[in-house]
């Protein structure tokens, strides 16, 4: 181990219970791979994300950050992975995301996606460590590169994985310092985010149609939806056509707008 690397690990250990924890973690990992933005999120089910380390909100529009915390995070592949007990480790977002995710409005919208809110399409790649925590929740330590850089190479990911035991231990230790009470005790009555998502267009759509809407918004193709729900792709197409007809829309972009309006109407942000 090099002296500078040893010093950075010592700084990280000293800062586990201080606001400097995330900066020390970033400094250590930048020895393995450069990145522009970072953040450590805890994603409890049915409650707003908790930010343990903020390495990017100063770069993004406040409205987009508020919209993300107010419910748009429900479409984030890292949130879905955390709440589906995805295996721990370092993952590319594209390996977690549904097949049509990068064609969705969420992945490119300046309105709700903090990582691209400074400039549409500016996020080149996002990778993240999934870290299971005490209390049955999972954290994501996201590392992001923005426009002007290439994505993370396989070699860089291997370099980052070499630090994974330290990352996992450090985030777990930091969580123990800040989690003085159960996650759900921190959530207010209006923090039932998944429940609000389930009620999207409840007065106009059947339960099965609403489940299809959730998968569409999260970036699943018709084929992927069919596999997930155990129905044929052709049946999904028929459901999708009927959904659009009932909602008087003709595109996924309009469906996304209904989702954002739904968040606004329920004062989720």
PDB file of N, CA, C and O in Angstrom, residues 141-193:
ATOM      1  N   UNK A 141     -23.917   4.082  -3.648  1.00  0.00           N
ATOM      2  CA  UNK A 141     -22.864   5.089  -3.766  1.00  0.00           C
ATOM      3  C   UNK A 141     -22.636   5.288  -5.257  1.00  0.00           C
ATOM      4  O   UNK A 141     -21.990   4.489  -5.911  1.00  0.00           O
ATOM      5  N   UNK A 142     -23.206   6.359  -5.807  1.00  0.00           N
ATOM      6  CA  UNK A 142     -23.181   6.607  -7.248  1.00  0.00           C
ATOM      7  C   UNK A 142     -21.983   7.464  -7.634  1.00  0.00           C
ATOM      8  O   UNK A 142     -21.674   8.462  -6.968  1.00  0.00           O
ATOM      9  N   UNK A 143     -21.349   7.081  -8.729  1.00  0.00           N
ATOM     10  CA  UNK A 143     -20.250   7.835  -9.323  1.00  0.00           C
ATOM     11  C   UNK A 143     -20.648   8.146 -10.755  1.00  0.00           C
ATOM     12  O   UNK A 143     -21.062   7.254 -11.501  1.00  0.00           O
ATOM     13  N   UNK A 144     -20.535   9.439 -11.147  1.00  0.00           N
ATOM     14  CA  UNK A 144     -21.055   9.869 -12.440  1.00  0.00           C
ATOM     15  C   UNK A 144     -20.011  10.636 -13.251  1.00  0.00           C
ATOM     16  O   UNK A 144     -19.235  11.411 -12.686  1.00  0.00           O
ATOM     17  N   UNK A 145     -20.052  10.406 -14.548  1.00  0.00           N
ATOM     18  CA  UNK A 145     -19.252  11.179 -15.479  1.00  0.00           C
ATOM     19  C   UNK A 145     -20.177  11.954 -16.399  1.00  0.00           C
ATOM     20  O   UNK A 145     -21.177  11.418 -16.886  1.00  0.00           O
ATOM     21  N   UNK A 146     -19.827  13.207 -16.644  1.00  0.00           N
ATOM     22  CA  UNK A 146     -20.667  14.061 -17.461  1.00  0.00           C
ATOM     23  C   UNK A 146     -20.013  14.299 -18.817  1.00  0.00           C
ATOM     24  O   UNK A 146     -18.906  13.838 -19.091  1.00  0.00           O
ATOM     25  N   UNK A 147     -20.736  15.014 -19.651  1.00  0.00           N
ATOM     26  CA  UNK A 147     -20.330  15.261 -21.031  1.00  0.00           C
ATOM     27  C   UNK A 147     -18.894  15.791 -21.100  1.00  0.00           C
ATOM     28  O   UNK A 147     -18.475  16.614 -20.302  1.00  0.00           O
ATOM     29  N   UNK A 148     -18.161  15.300 -22.106  1.00  0.00           N
ATOM     30  CA  UNK A 148     -16.766  15.685 -22.257  1.00  0.00           C
ATOM     31  C   UNK A 148     -15.816  14.572 -21.843  1.00  0.00           C
ATOM     32  O   UNK A 148     -14.599  14.689 -22.021  1.00  0.00           O
ATOM     33  N   UNK A 149     -16.372  13.491 -21.278  1.00  0.00           N
ATOM     34  CA  UNK A 149     -15.566  12.343 -20.854  1.00  0.00           C
ATOM     35  C   UNK A 149     -16.133  11.075 -21.483  1.00  0.00           C
ATOM     36  O   UNK A 149     -17.290  11.031 -21.895  1.00  0.00           O
ATOM     37  N   UNK A 150     -15.313  10.045 -21.511  1.00  0.00           N
ATOM     38  CA  UNK A 150     -15.795   8.728 -21.916  1.00  0.00           C
ATOM     39  C   UNK A 150     -16.452   8.046 -20.721  1.00  0.00           C
ATOM     40  O   UNK A 150     -16.308   8.478 -19.582  1.00  0.00           O
ATOM     41  N   UNK A 151     -17.164   6.958 -20.993  1.00  0.00           N
ATOM     42  CA  UNK A 151     -17.709   6.166 -19.903  1.00  0.00           C
ATOM     43  C   UNK A 151     -16.598   5.446 -19.154  1.00  0.00           C
ATOM     44  O   UNK A 151     -15.423   5.494 -19.526  1.00  0.00           O
ATOM     45  N   UNK A 152     -16.962   4.758 -18.085  1.00  0.00           N
ATOM     46  CA  UNK A 152     -15.985   4.010 -17.297  1.00  0.00           C
ATOM     47  C   UNK A 152     -15.538   2.779 -18.075  1.00  0.00           C
ATOM     48  O   UNK A 152     -16.351   2.027 -18.611  1.00  0.00           O
ATOM     49  N   UNK A 153     -14.244   2.566 -18.144  1.00  0.00           N
ATOM     50  CA  UNK A 153     -13.720   1.385 -18.824  1.00  0.00           C
ATOM     51  C   UNK A 153     -13.812   0.173 -17.887  1.00  0.00           C
ATOM     52  O   UNK A 153     -13.951   0.310 -16.672  1.00  0.00           O
ATOM     53  N   UNK A 154     -13.703  -1.020 -18.473  1.00  0.00           N
ATOM     54  CA  UNK A 154     -13.707  -2.230 -17.653  1.00  0.00           C
ATOM     55  C   UNK A 154     -12.535  -2.232 -16.678  1.00  0.00           C
ATOM     56  O   UNK A 154     -12.679  -2.680 -15.526  1.00  0.00           O
ATOM     57  N   UNK A 155     -11.410  -1.727 -17.105  1.00  0.00           N
ATOM     58  CA  UNK A 155     -10.247  -1.673 -16.215  1.00  0.00           C
ATOM     59  C   UNK A 155     -10.511  -0.727 -15.047  1.00  0.00           C
ATOM     60  O   UNK A 155     -10.148  -1.041 -13.903  1.00  0.00           O
ATOM     61  N   UNK A 156     -11.128   0.405 -15.321  1.00  0.00           N
ATOM     62  CA  UNK A 156     -11.446   1.335 -14.232  1.00  0.00           C
ATOM     63  C   UNK A 156     -12.431   0.715 -13.245  1.00  0.00           C
ATOM     64  O   UNK A 156     -12.310   0.899 -12.032  1.00  0.00           O
ATOM     65  N   UNK A 157     -13.399  -0.023 -13.754  1.00  0.00           N
ATOM     66  CA  UNK A 157     -14.338  -0.695 -12.856  1.00  0.00           C
ATOM     67  C   UNK A 157     -13.620  -1.740 -12.006  1.00  0.00           C
ATOM     68  O   UNK A 157     -13.922  -1.890 -10.809  1.00  0.00           O
ATOM     69  N   UNK A 158     -12.674  -2.455 -12.599  1.00  0.00           N
ATOM     70  CA  UNK A 158     -11.892  -3.413 -11.814  1.00  0.00           C
ATOM     71  C   UNK A 158     -11.103  -2.691 -10.722  1.00  0.00           C
ATOM     72  O   UNK A 158     -10.981  -3.193  -9.589  1.00  0.00           O
ATOM     73  N   UNK A 159     -10.537  -1.523 -11.066  1.00  0.00           N
ATOM     74  CA  UNK A 159      -9.806  -0.743 -10.068  1.00  0.00           C
ATOM     75  C   UNK A 159     -10.722  -0.307  -8.924  1.00  0.00           C
ATOM     76  O   UNK A 159     -10.343  -0.347  -7.747  1.00  0.00           O
ATOM     77  N   UNK A 160     -11.939   0.119  -9.269  1.00  0.00           N
ATOM     78  CA  UNK A 160     -12.893   0.531  -8.247  1.00  0.00           C
ATOM     79  C   UNK A 160     -13.306  -0.657  -7.378  1.00  0.00           C
ATOM     80  O   UNK A 160     -13.451  -0.520  -6.151  1.00  0.00           O
ATOM     81  N   UNK A 161     -13.493  -1.809  -7.995  1.00  0.00           N
ATOM     82  CA  UNK A 161     -13.910  -2.997  -7.228  1.00  0.00           C
ATOM     83  C   UNK A 161     -12.860  -3.402  -6.201  1.00  0.00           C
ATOM     84  O   UNK A 161     -13.190  -4.026  -5.183  1.00  0.00           O
ATOM     85  N   UNK A 162     -11.604  -3.060  -6.446  1.00  0.00           N
ATOM     86  CA  UNK A 162     -10.561  -3.376  -5.470  1.00  0.00           C
ATOM     87  C   UNK A 162     -10.809  -2.665  -4.148  1.00  0.00           C
ATOM     88  O   UNK A 162     -10.374  -3.123  -3.086  1.00  0.00           O
ATOM     89  N   UNK A 163     -11.527  -1.534  -4.206  1.00  0.00           N
ATOM     90  CA  UNK A 163     -11.829  -0.764  -2.997  1.00  0.00           C
ATOM     91  C   UNK A 163     -13.178  -1.156  -2.377  1.00  0.00           C
ATOM     92  O   UNK A 163     -13.568  -0.593  -1.354  1.00  0.00           O
ATOM     93  N   UNK A 164     -13.878  -2.096  -2.994  1.00  0.00           N
ATOM     94  CA  UNK A 164     -15.242  -2.388  -2.545  1.00  0.00           C
ATOM     95  C   UNK A 164     -15.345  -2.781  -1.073  1.00  0.00           C
ATOM     96  O   UNK A 164     -16.242  -2.302  -0.366  1.00  0.00           O
ATOM     97  N   UNK A 165     -14.465  -3.636  -0.530  1.00  0.00           N
ATOM     98  CA  UNK A 165     -14.590  -3.960   0.900  1.00  0.00           C
ATOM     99  C   UNK A 165     -14.510  -2.727   1.799  1.00  0.00           C
ATOM    100  O   UNK A 165     -15.245  -2.632   2.790  1.00  0.00           O
ATOM    101  N   UNK A 166     -13.660  -1.771   1.434  1.00  0.00           N
ATOM    102  CA  UNK A 166     -13.543  -0.548   2.221  1.00  0.00           C
ATOM    103  C   UNK A 166     -14.800   0.304   2.064  1.00  0.00           C
ATOM    104  O   UNK A 166     -15.332   0.844   3.042  1.00  0.00           O
ATOM    105  N   UNK A 167     -15.295   0.417   0.829  1.00  0.00           N
ATOM    106  CA  UNK A 167     -16.513   1.194   0.570  1.00  0.00           C
ATOM    107  C   UNK A 167     -17.684   0.626   1.361  1.00  0.00           C
ATOM    108  O   UNK A 167     -18.417   1.353   2.038  1.00  0.00           O
ATOM    109  N   UNK A 168     -17.856  -0.697   1.287  1.00  0.00           N
ATOM    110  CA  UNK A 168     -18.970  -1.334   1.982  1.00  0.00           C
ATOM    111  C   UNK A 168     -18.873  -1.094   3.494  1.00  0.00           C
ATOM    112  O   UNK A 168     -19.850  -0.709   4.151  1.00  0.00           O
ATOM    113  N   UNK A 169     -17.688  -1.317   4.068  1.00  0.00           N
ATOM    114  CA  UNK A 169     -17.515  -1.160   5.511  1.00  0.00           C
ATOM    115  C   UNK A 169     -17.702   0.291   5.937  1.00  0.00           C
ATOM    116  O   UNK A 169     -18.316   0.572   6.979  1.00  0.00           O
ATOM    117  N   UNK A 170     -17.175   1.228   5.147  1.00  0.00           N
ATOM    118  CA  UNK A 170     -17.267   2.647   5.500  1.00  0.00           C
ATOM    119  C   UNK A 170     -18.711   3.134   5.478  1.00  0.00           C
ATOM    120  O   UNK A 170     -19.150   3.852   6.388  1.00  0.00           O
ATOM    121  N   UNK A 171     -19.469   2.754   4.457  1.00  0.00           N
ATOM    122  CA  UNK A 171     -20.858   3.213   4.364  1.00  0.00           C
ATOM    123  C   UNK A 171     -21.706   2.572   5.457  1.00  0.00           C
ATOM    124  O   UNK A 171     -22.562   3.233   6.054  1.00  0.00           O
ATOM    125  N   UNK A 172     -21.463   1.298   5.748  1.00  0.00           N
ATOM    126  CA  UNK A 172     -22.199   0.664   6.847  1.00  0.00           C
ATOM    127  C   UNK A 172     -21.898   1.346   8.180  1.00  0.00           C
ATOM    128  O   UNK A 172     -22.801   1.581   8.995  1.00  0.00           O
ATOM    129  N   UNK A 173     -20.618   1.678   8.403  1.00  0.00           N
ATOM    130  CA  UNK A 173     -20.243   2.351   9.648  1.00  0.00           C
ATOM    131  C   UNK A 173     -20.874   3.738   9.731  1.00  0.00           C
ATOM    132  O   UNK A 173     -21.360   4.154  10.788  1.00  0.00           O
ATOM    133  N   UNK A 174     -20.869   4.464   8.625  1.00  0.00           N
ATOM    134  CA  UNK A 174     -21.480   5.789   8.614  1.00  0.00           C
ATOM    135  C   UNK A 174     -22.983   5.699   8.873  1.00  0.00           C
ATOM    136  O   UNK A 174     -23.554   6.516   9.605  1.00  0.00           O
ATOM    137  N   UNK A 175     -23.634   4.693   8.272  1.00  0.00           N
ATOM    138  CA  UNK A 175     -25.082   4.516   8.474  1.00  0.00           C
ATOM    139  C   UNK A 175     -25.404   4.256   9.947  1.00  0.00           C
ATOM    140  O   UNK A 175     -26.368   4.784  10.495  1.00  0.00           O
ATOM    141  N   UNK A 176     -24.574   3.471  10.610  1.00  0.00           N
ATOM    142  CA  UNK A 176     -24.810   3.203  12.035  1.00  0.00           C
ATOM    143  C   UNK A 176     -24.730   4.477  12.857  1.00  0.00           C
ATOM    144  O   UNK A 176     -25.411   4.621  13.880  1.00  0.00           O
ATOM    145  N   UNK A 177     -23.927   5.426  12.400  1.00  0.00           N
ATOM    146  CA  UNK A 177     -23.788   6.683  13.120  1.00  0.00           C
ATOM    147  C   UNK A 177     -25.017   7.571  12.971  1.00  0.00           C
ATOM    148  O   UNK A 177     -25.386   8.298  13.890  1.00  0.00           O
ATOM    149  N   UNK A 178     -25.648   7.525  11.803  1.00  0.00           N
ATOM    150  CA  UNK A 178     -26.755   8.458  11.535  1.00  0.00           C
ATOM    151  C   UNK A 178     -28.124   7.830  11.722  1.00  0.00           C
ATOM    152  O   UNK A 178     -29.118   8.545  11.894  1.00  0.00           O
ATOM    153  N   UNK A 179     -28.209   6.500  11.696  1.00  0.00           N
ATOM    154  CA  UNK A 179     -29.519   5.842  11.803  1.00  0.00           C
ATOM    155  C   UNK A 179     -29.834   5.569  13.269  1.00  0.00           C
ATOM    156  O   UNK A 179     -29.682   4.464  13.769  1.00  0.00           O
ATOM    157  N   UNK A 180     -30.277   6.595  13.937  1.00  0.00           N
ATOM    158  CA  UNK A 180     -30.579   6.490  15.359  1.00  0.00           C
ATOM    159  C   UNK A 180     -31.955   5.901  15.624  1.00  0.00           C
ATOM    160  O   UNK A 180     -32.280   5.549  16.747  1.00  0.00           O
ATOM    161  N   UNK A 181     -32.767   5.835  14.589  1.00  0.00           N
ATOM    162  CA  UNK A 181     -34.100   5.272  14.735  1.00  0.00           C
ATOM    163  C   UNK A 181     -34.461   4.577  13.437  1.00  0.00           C
ATOM    164  O   UNK A 181     -33.826   4.812  12.407  1.00  0.00           O
ATOM    165  N   UNK A 182     -35.484   3.700  13.452  1.00  0.00           N
ATOM    166  CA  UNK A 182     -35.850   2.975  12.228  1.00  0.00           C
ATOM    167  C   UNK A 182     -36.161   3.923  11.093  1.00  0.00           C
ATOM    168  O   UNK A 182     -36.717   5.008  11.299  1.00  0.00           O
ATOM    169  N   UNK A 183     -35.812   3.526   9.861  1.00  0.00           N
ATOM    170  CA  UNK A 183     -36.007   4.382   8.692  1.00  0.00           C
ATOM    171  C   UNK A 183     -37.436   4.839   8.581  1.00  0.00           C
ATOM    172  O   UNK A 183     -37.719   6.005   8.363  1.00  0.00           O
ATOM    173  N   UNK A 184     -38.424   3.915   8.765  1.00  0.00           N
ATOM    174  CA  UNK A 184     -39.810   4.279   8.529  1.00  0.00           C
ATOM    175  C   UNK A 184     -40.338   5.234   9.587  1.00  0.00           C
ATOM    176  O   UNK A 184     -41.312   5.926   9.350  1.00  0.00           O
ATOM    177  N   UNK A 185     -39.678   5.276  10.746  1.00  0.00           N
ATOM    178  CA  UNK A 185     -40.111   6.248  11.744  1.00  0.00           C
ATOM    179  C   UNK A 185     -39.774   7.661  11.315  1.00  0.00           C
ATOM    180  O   UNK A 185     -40.329   8.627  11.825  1.00  0.00           O
ATOM    181  N   UNK A 186     -38.843   7.803  10.351  1.00  0.00           N
ATOM    182  CA  UNK A 186     -38.464   9.128   9.876  1.00  0.00           C
ATOM    183  C   UNK A 186     -39.422   9.647   8.812  1.00  0.00           C
ATOM    184  O   UNK A 186     -39.400  10.820   8.472  1.00  0.00           O
ATOM    185  N   UNK A 187     -40.239   8.768   8.274  1.00  0.00           N
ATOM    186  CA  UNK A 187     -41.102   9.159   7.170  1.00  0.00           C
ATOM    187  C   UNK A 187     -42.396   9.754   7.674  1.00  0.00           C
ATOM    188  O   UNK A 187     -43.008   9.253   8.603  1.00  0.00           O
ATOM    189  N   UNK A 188     -42.825  10.843   7.064  1.00  0.00           N
ATOM    190  CA  UNK A 188     -44.096  11.439   7.422  1.00  0.00           C
ATOM    191  C   UNK A 188     -45.232  10.746   6.714  1.00  0.00           C
ATOM    192  O   UNK A 188     -45.035   9.858   5.884  1.00  0.00           O
ATOM    193  N   UNK A 189     -46.445  11.135   7.009  1.00  0.00           N
ATOM    194  CA  UNK A 189     -47.607  10.479   6.412  1.00  0.00           C
ATOM    195  C   UNK A 189     -47.617  10.617   4.898  1.00  0.00           C
ATOM    196  O   UNK A 189     -48.108   9.744   4.194  1.00  0.00           O
ATOM    197  N   UNK A 190     -47.085  11.714   4.380  1.00  0.00           N
ATOM    198  CA  UNK A 190     -47.100  11.909   2.928  1.00  0.00           C
ATOM    199  C   UNK A 190     -45.931  11.237   2.231  1.00  0.00           C
ATOM    200  O   UNK A 190     -45.716  11.440   1.052  1.00  0.00           O
ATOM    201  N   UNK A 191     -45.156  10.428   2.965  1.00  0.00           N
ATOM    202  CA  UNK A 191     -43.997   9.782   2.373  1.00  0.00           C
ATOM    203  C   UNK A 191     -44.300   8.395   1.828  1.00  0.00           C
ATOM    204  O   UNK A 191     -43.395   7.626   1.571  1.00  0.00           O
ATOM    205  N   UNK A 192     -45.582   8.049   1.693  1.00  0.00           N
ATOM    206  CA  UNK A 192     -45.949   6.755   1.139  1.00  0.00           C
ATOM    207  C   UNK A 192     -45.873   6.829  -0.379  1.00  0.00           C
ATOM    208  O   UNK A 192     -46.875   6.831  -1.090  1.00  0.00           O
ATOM    209  N   UNK A 193     -44.648   6.888  -0.871  1.00  0.00           N
ATOM    210  CA  UNK A 193     -44.419   7.207  -2.266  1.00  0.00           C
ATOM    211  C   UNK A 193     -44.874   6.081  -3.196  1.00  0.00           C
ATOM    212  O   UNK A 193     -45.486   6.332  -4.223  1.00  0.00           O
TER     213      UNK A 193
END
